mmCIF file of C-alpha atoms in Angstrom:
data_model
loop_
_atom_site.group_PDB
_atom_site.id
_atom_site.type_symbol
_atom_site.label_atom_id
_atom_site.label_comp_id
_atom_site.label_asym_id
_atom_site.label_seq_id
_atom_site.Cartn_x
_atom_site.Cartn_y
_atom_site.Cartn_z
ATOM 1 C CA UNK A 1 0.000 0.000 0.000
ATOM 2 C CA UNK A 2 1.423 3.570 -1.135
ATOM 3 C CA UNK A 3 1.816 5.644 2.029
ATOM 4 C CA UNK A 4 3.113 9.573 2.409
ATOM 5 C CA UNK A 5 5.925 10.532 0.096
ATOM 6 C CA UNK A 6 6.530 6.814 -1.614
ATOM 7 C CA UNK A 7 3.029 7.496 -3.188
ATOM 8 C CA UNK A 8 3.850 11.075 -4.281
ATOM 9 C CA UNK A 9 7.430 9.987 -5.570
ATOM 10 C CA UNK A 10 6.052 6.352 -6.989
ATOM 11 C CA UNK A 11 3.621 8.343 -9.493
ATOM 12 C CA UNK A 12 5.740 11.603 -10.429
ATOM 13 C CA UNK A 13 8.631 9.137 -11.422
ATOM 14 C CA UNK A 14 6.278 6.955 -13.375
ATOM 15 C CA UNK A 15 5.710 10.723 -15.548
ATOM 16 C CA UNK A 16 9.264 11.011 -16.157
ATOM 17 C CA UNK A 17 10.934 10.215 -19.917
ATOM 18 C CA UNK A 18 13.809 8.214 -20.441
ATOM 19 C CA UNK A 19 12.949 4.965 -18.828
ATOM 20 C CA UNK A 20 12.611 1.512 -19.580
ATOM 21 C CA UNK A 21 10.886 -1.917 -18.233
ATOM 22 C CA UNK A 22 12.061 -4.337 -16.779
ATOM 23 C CA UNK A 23 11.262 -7.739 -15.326
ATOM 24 C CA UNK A 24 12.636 -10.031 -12.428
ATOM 25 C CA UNK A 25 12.261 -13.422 -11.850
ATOM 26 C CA UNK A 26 11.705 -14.822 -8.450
ATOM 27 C CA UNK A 27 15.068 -15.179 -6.822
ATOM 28 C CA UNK A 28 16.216 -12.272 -9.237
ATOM 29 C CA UNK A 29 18.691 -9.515 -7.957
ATOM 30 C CA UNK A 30 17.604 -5.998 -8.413
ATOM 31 C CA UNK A 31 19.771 -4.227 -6.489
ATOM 32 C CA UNK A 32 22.920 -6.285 -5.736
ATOM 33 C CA UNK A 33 25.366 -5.129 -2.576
ATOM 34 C CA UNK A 34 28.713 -3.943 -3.597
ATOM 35 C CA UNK A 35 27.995 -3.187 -7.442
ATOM 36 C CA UNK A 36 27.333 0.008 -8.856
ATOM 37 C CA UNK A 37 24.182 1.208 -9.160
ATOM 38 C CA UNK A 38 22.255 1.747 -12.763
ATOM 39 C CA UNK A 39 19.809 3.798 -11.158
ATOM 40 C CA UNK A 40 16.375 3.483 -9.447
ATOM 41 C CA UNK A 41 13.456 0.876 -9.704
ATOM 42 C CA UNK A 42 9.966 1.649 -9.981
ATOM 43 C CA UNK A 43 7.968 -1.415 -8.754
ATOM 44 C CA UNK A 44 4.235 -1.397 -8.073
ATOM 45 C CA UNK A 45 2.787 -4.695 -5.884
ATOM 46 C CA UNK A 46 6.377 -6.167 -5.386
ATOM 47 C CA UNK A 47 7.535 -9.162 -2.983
ATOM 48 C CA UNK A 48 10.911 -8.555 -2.183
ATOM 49 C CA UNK A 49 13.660 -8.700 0.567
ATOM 50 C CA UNK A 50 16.339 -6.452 1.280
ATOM 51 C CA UNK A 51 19.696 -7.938 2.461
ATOM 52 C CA UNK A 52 23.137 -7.212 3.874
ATOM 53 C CA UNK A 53 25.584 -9.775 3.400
ATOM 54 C CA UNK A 54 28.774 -9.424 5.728
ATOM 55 C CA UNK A 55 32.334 -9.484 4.837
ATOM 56 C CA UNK A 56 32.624 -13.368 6.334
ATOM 57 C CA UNK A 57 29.535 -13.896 3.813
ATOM 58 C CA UNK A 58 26.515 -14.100 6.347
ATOM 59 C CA UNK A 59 23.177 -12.703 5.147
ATOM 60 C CA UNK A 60 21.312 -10.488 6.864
ATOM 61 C CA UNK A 61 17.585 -10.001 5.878
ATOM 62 C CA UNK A 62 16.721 -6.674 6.942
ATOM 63 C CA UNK A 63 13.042 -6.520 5.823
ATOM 64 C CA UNK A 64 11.472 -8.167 3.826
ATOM 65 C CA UNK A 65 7.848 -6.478 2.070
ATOM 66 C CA UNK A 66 4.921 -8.220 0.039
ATOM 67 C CA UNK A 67 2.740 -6.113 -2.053
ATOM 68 C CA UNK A 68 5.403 -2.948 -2.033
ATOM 69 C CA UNK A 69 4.871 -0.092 -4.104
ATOM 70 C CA UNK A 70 7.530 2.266 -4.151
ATOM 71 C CA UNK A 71 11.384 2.924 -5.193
ATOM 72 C CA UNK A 72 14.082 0.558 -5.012
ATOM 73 C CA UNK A 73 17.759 2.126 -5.195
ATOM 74 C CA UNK A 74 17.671 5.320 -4.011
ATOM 75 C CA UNK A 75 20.247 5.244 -1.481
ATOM 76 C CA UNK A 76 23.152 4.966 -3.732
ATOM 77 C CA UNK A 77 21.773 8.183 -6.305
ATOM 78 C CA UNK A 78 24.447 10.859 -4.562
ATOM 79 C CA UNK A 79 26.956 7.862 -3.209
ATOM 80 C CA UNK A 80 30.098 9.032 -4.576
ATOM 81 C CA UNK A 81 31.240 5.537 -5.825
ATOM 82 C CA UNK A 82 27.467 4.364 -6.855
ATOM 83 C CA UNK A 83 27.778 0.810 -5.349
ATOM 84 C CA UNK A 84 24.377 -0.485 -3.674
ATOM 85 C CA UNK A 85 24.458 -0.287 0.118
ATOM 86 C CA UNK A 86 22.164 -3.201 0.553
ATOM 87 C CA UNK A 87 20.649 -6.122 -1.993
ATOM 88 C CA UNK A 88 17.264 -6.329 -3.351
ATOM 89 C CA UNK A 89 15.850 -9.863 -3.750
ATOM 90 C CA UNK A 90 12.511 -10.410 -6.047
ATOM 91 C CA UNK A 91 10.536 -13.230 -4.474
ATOM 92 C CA UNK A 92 8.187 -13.153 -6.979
ATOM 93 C CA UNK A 93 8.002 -11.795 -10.601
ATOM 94 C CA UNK A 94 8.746 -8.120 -10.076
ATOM 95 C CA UNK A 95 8.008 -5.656 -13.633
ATOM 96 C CA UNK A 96 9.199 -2.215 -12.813
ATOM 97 C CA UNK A 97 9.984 1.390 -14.252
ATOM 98 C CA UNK A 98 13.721 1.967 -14.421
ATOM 99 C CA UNK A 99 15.609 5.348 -14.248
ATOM 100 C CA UNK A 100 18.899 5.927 -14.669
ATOM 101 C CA UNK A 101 21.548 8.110 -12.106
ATOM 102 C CA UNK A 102 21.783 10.921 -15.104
ATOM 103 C CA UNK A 103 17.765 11.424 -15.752
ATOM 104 C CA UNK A 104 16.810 10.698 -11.945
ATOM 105 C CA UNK A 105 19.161 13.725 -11.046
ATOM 106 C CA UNK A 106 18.040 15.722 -13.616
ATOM 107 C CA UNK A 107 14.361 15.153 -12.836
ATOM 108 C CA UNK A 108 15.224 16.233 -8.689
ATOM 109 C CA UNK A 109 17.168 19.265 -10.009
ATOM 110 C CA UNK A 110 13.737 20.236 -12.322
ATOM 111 C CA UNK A 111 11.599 19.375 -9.194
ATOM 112 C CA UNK A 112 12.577 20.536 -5.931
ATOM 113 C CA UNK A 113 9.527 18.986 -4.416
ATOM 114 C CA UNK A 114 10.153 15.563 -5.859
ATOM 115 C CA UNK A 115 14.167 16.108 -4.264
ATOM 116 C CA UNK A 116 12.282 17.125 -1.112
ATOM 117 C CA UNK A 117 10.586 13.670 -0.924
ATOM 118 C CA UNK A 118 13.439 11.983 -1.280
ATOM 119 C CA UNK A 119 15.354 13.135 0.886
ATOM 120 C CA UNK A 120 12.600 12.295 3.499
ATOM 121 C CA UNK A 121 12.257 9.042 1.961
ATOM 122 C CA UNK A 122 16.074 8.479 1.727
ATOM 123 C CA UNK A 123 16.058 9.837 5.739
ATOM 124 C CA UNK A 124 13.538 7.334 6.697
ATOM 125 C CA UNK A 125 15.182 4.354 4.979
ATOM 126 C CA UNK A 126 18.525 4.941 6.376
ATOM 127 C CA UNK A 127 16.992 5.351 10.304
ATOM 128 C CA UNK A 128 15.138 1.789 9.436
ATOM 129 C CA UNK A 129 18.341 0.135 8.485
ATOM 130 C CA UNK A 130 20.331 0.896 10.668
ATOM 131 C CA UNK A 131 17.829 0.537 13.726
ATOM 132 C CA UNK A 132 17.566 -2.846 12.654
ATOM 133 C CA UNK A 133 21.195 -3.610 12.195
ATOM 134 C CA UNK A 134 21.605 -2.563 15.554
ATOM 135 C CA UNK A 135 19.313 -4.801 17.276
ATOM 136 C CA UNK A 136 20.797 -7.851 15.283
ATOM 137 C CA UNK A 137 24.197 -6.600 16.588
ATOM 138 C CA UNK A 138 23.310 -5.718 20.479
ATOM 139 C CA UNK A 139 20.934 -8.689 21.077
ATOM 140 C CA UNK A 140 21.417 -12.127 21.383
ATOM 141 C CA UNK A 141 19.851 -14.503 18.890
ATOM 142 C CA UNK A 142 17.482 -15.665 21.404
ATOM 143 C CA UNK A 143 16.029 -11.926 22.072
ATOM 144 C CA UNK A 144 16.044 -11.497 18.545
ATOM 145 C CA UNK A 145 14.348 -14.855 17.641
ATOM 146 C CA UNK A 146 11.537 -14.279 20.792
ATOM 147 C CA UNK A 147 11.009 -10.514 19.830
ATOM 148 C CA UNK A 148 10.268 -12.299 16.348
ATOM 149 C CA UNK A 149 7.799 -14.377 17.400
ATOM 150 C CA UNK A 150 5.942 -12.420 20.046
ATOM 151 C CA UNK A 151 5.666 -10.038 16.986
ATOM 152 C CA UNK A 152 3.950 -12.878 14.852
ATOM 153 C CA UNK A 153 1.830 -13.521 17.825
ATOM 154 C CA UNK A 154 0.388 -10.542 18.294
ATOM 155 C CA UNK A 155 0.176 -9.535 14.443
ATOM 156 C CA UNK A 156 -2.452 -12.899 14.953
ATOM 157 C CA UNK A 157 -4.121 -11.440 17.632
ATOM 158 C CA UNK A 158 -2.906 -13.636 20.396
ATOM 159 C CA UNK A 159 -3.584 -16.608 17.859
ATOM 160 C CA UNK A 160 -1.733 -19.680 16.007
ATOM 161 C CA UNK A 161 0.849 -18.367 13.727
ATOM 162 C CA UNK A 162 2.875 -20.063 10.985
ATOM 163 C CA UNK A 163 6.830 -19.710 10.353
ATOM 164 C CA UNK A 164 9.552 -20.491 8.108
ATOM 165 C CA UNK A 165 12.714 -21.336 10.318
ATOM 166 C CA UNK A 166 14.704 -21.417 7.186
ATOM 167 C CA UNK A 167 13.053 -17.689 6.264
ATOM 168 C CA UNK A 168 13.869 -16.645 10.362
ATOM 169 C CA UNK A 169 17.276 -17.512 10.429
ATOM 170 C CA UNK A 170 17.515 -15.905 7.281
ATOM 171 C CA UNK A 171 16.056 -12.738 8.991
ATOM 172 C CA UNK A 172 18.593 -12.652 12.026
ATOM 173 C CA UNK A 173 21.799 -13.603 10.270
ATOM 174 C CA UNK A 174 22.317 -17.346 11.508
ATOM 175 C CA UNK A 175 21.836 -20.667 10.417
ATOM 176 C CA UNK A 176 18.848 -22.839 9.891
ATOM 177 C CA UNK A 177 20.331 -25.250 12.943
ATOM 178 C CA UNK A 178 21.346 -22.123 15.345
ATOM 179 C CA UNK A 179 17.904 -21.032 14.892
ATOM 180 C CA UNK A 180 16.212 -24.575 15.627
ATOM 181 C CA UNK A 181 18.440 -25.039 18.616
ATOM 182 C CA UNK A 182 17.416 -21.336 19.873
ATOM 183 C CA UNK A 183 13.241 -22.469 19.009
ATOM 184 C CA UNK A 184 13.952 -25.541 20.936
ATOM 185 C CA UNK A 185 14.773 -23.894 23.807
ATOM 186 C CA UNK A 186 11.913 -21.856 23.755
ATOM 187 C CA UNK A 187 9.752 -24.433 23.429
ATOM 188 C CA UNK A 188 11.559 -26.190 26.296
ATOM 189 C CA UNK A 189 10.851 -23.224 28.553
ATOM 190 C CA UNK A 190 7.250 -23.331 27.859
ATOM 191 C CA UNK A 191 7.514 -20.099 26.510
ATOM 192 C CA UNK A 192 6.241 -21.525 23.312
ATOM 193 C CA UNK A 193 4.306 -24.063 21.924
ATOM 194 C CA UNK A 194 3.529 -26.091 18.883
ATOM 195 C CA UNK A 195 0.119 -26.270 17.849
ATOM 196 C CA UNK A 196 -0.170 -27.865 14.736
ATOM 197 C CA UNK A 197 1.649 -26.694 11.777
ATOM 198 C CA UNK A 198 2.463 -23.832 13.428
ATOM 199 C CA UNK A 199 3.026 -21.993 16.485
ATOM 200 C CA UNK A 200 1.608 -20.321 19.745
ATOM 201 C CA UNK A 201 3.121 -17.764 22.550
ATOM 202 C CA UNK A 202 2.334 -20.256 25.610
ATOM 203 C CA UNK A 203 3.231 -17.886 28.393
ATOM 204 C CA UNK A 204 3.172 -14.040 27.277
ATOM 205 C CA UNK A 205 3.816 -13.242 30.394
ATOM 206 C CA UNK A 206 7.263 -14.660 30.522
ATOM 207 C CA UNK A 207 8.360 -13.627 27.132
ATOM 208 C CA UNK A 208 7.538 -10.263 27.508
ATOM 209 C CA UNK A 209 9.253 -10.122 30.890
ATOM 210 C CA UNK A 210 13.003 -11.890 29.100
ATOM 211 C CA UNK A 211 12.152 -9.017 26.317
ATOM 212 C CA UNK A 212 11.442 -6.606 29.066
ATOM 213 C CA UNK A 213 8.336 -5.002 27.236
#
């Protein structure tokens, strides 16, 4: 859903000459960490997840959106060297509107209220990442993993919700057995508990007290 200043930029840039379509495949990297930047992508009802991989190679899922609407790339438009901060994975079919560095910086300097928006958009981006970086780095995977789920939980309204372990550990930066291992304690402490095919918050109480919320 278009919200505040990705709506206003997602249908001004969509105006704008000089672009072309393109297409992803699920699995497909838009925007790929470390590489220089063609420009931005305009995507409309997109599934995607955005990444940073560390220097010993871990992944680190930093968000990842269904349905977004909305640019892609828009961090690296004034980086002096152009390479993406962070990847962009399509995990479905993505089509998009691409601009390139050269016409998206012309269009900004022609439209001052279109630069304003990004830099609020750029602003907001940057205080997400790097919030969320920051938990991964001063929390323990088992914080992390329990602030997860209580999230899931509630998002249910207190009921049974499903998960993808592989798709968690993803999330936090570990490994599909570090993650099990952390989930088995959990359920161990009867702070969860399987129900089904998926999963239940068994004592609120307690989890809310280890996340001290």
């Amino acid at each position: 859903m278009l919200q505040n200043c990705d709506a206003r930029i997602y249908h001004r840039l969509l105006t704008i000459p000089g672009g072309k379509p393109v297409r992803y495949q699920a699995g497909d990297v838009i925007c790929f960490q470390g590489r220089e930047s063609c420009g931005v992508v305009v995507v409309s009802g997109a599934d995607i997840k955005v990444q940073y991989i560390s220097a010993a190679g871990r992944k680190y899922t930093i968000v990842q959106e269904d349905n977004y609407s909305g640019v892609l790339g828009e961090m690296e438009l004034f980086s002096e060297t152009s390479n993406h901060m962070l990847s962009v994975i399509a995990v479905n079919p993505v089509t998009g509107y691409q601009l390139s560095r050269a016409v998206m910086r012309d269009a900004l300097v022609k439209m001052p209220d279109l630069a304003l928006d990004f830099m609020t958009l750029m602003s907001n981006r940057y205080h997400s990442t790097v919030t969320q970086a920051m938990v991964n780095i001063l929390y323990g995977l088992r914080f992390n993993a329990l602030q997860r789920l209580v999230a899931q939980a509630d998002a249910a309204g207190g009921e049974v919700f499903v998960i993808s372990q592989e798709v968690e550990a993803e999330r936090l930066g570990t490994s599909s057995r570090a993650y099990r291992r952390i989930l088995k304690n959990l359920l161990d402490d009867g702070i969860v508990q399987r129900a089904g095919d998926g999963f239940r918050i068994a004592n609120p109480e307690q989890a809310r007290a280890e996340l001290q919320i």
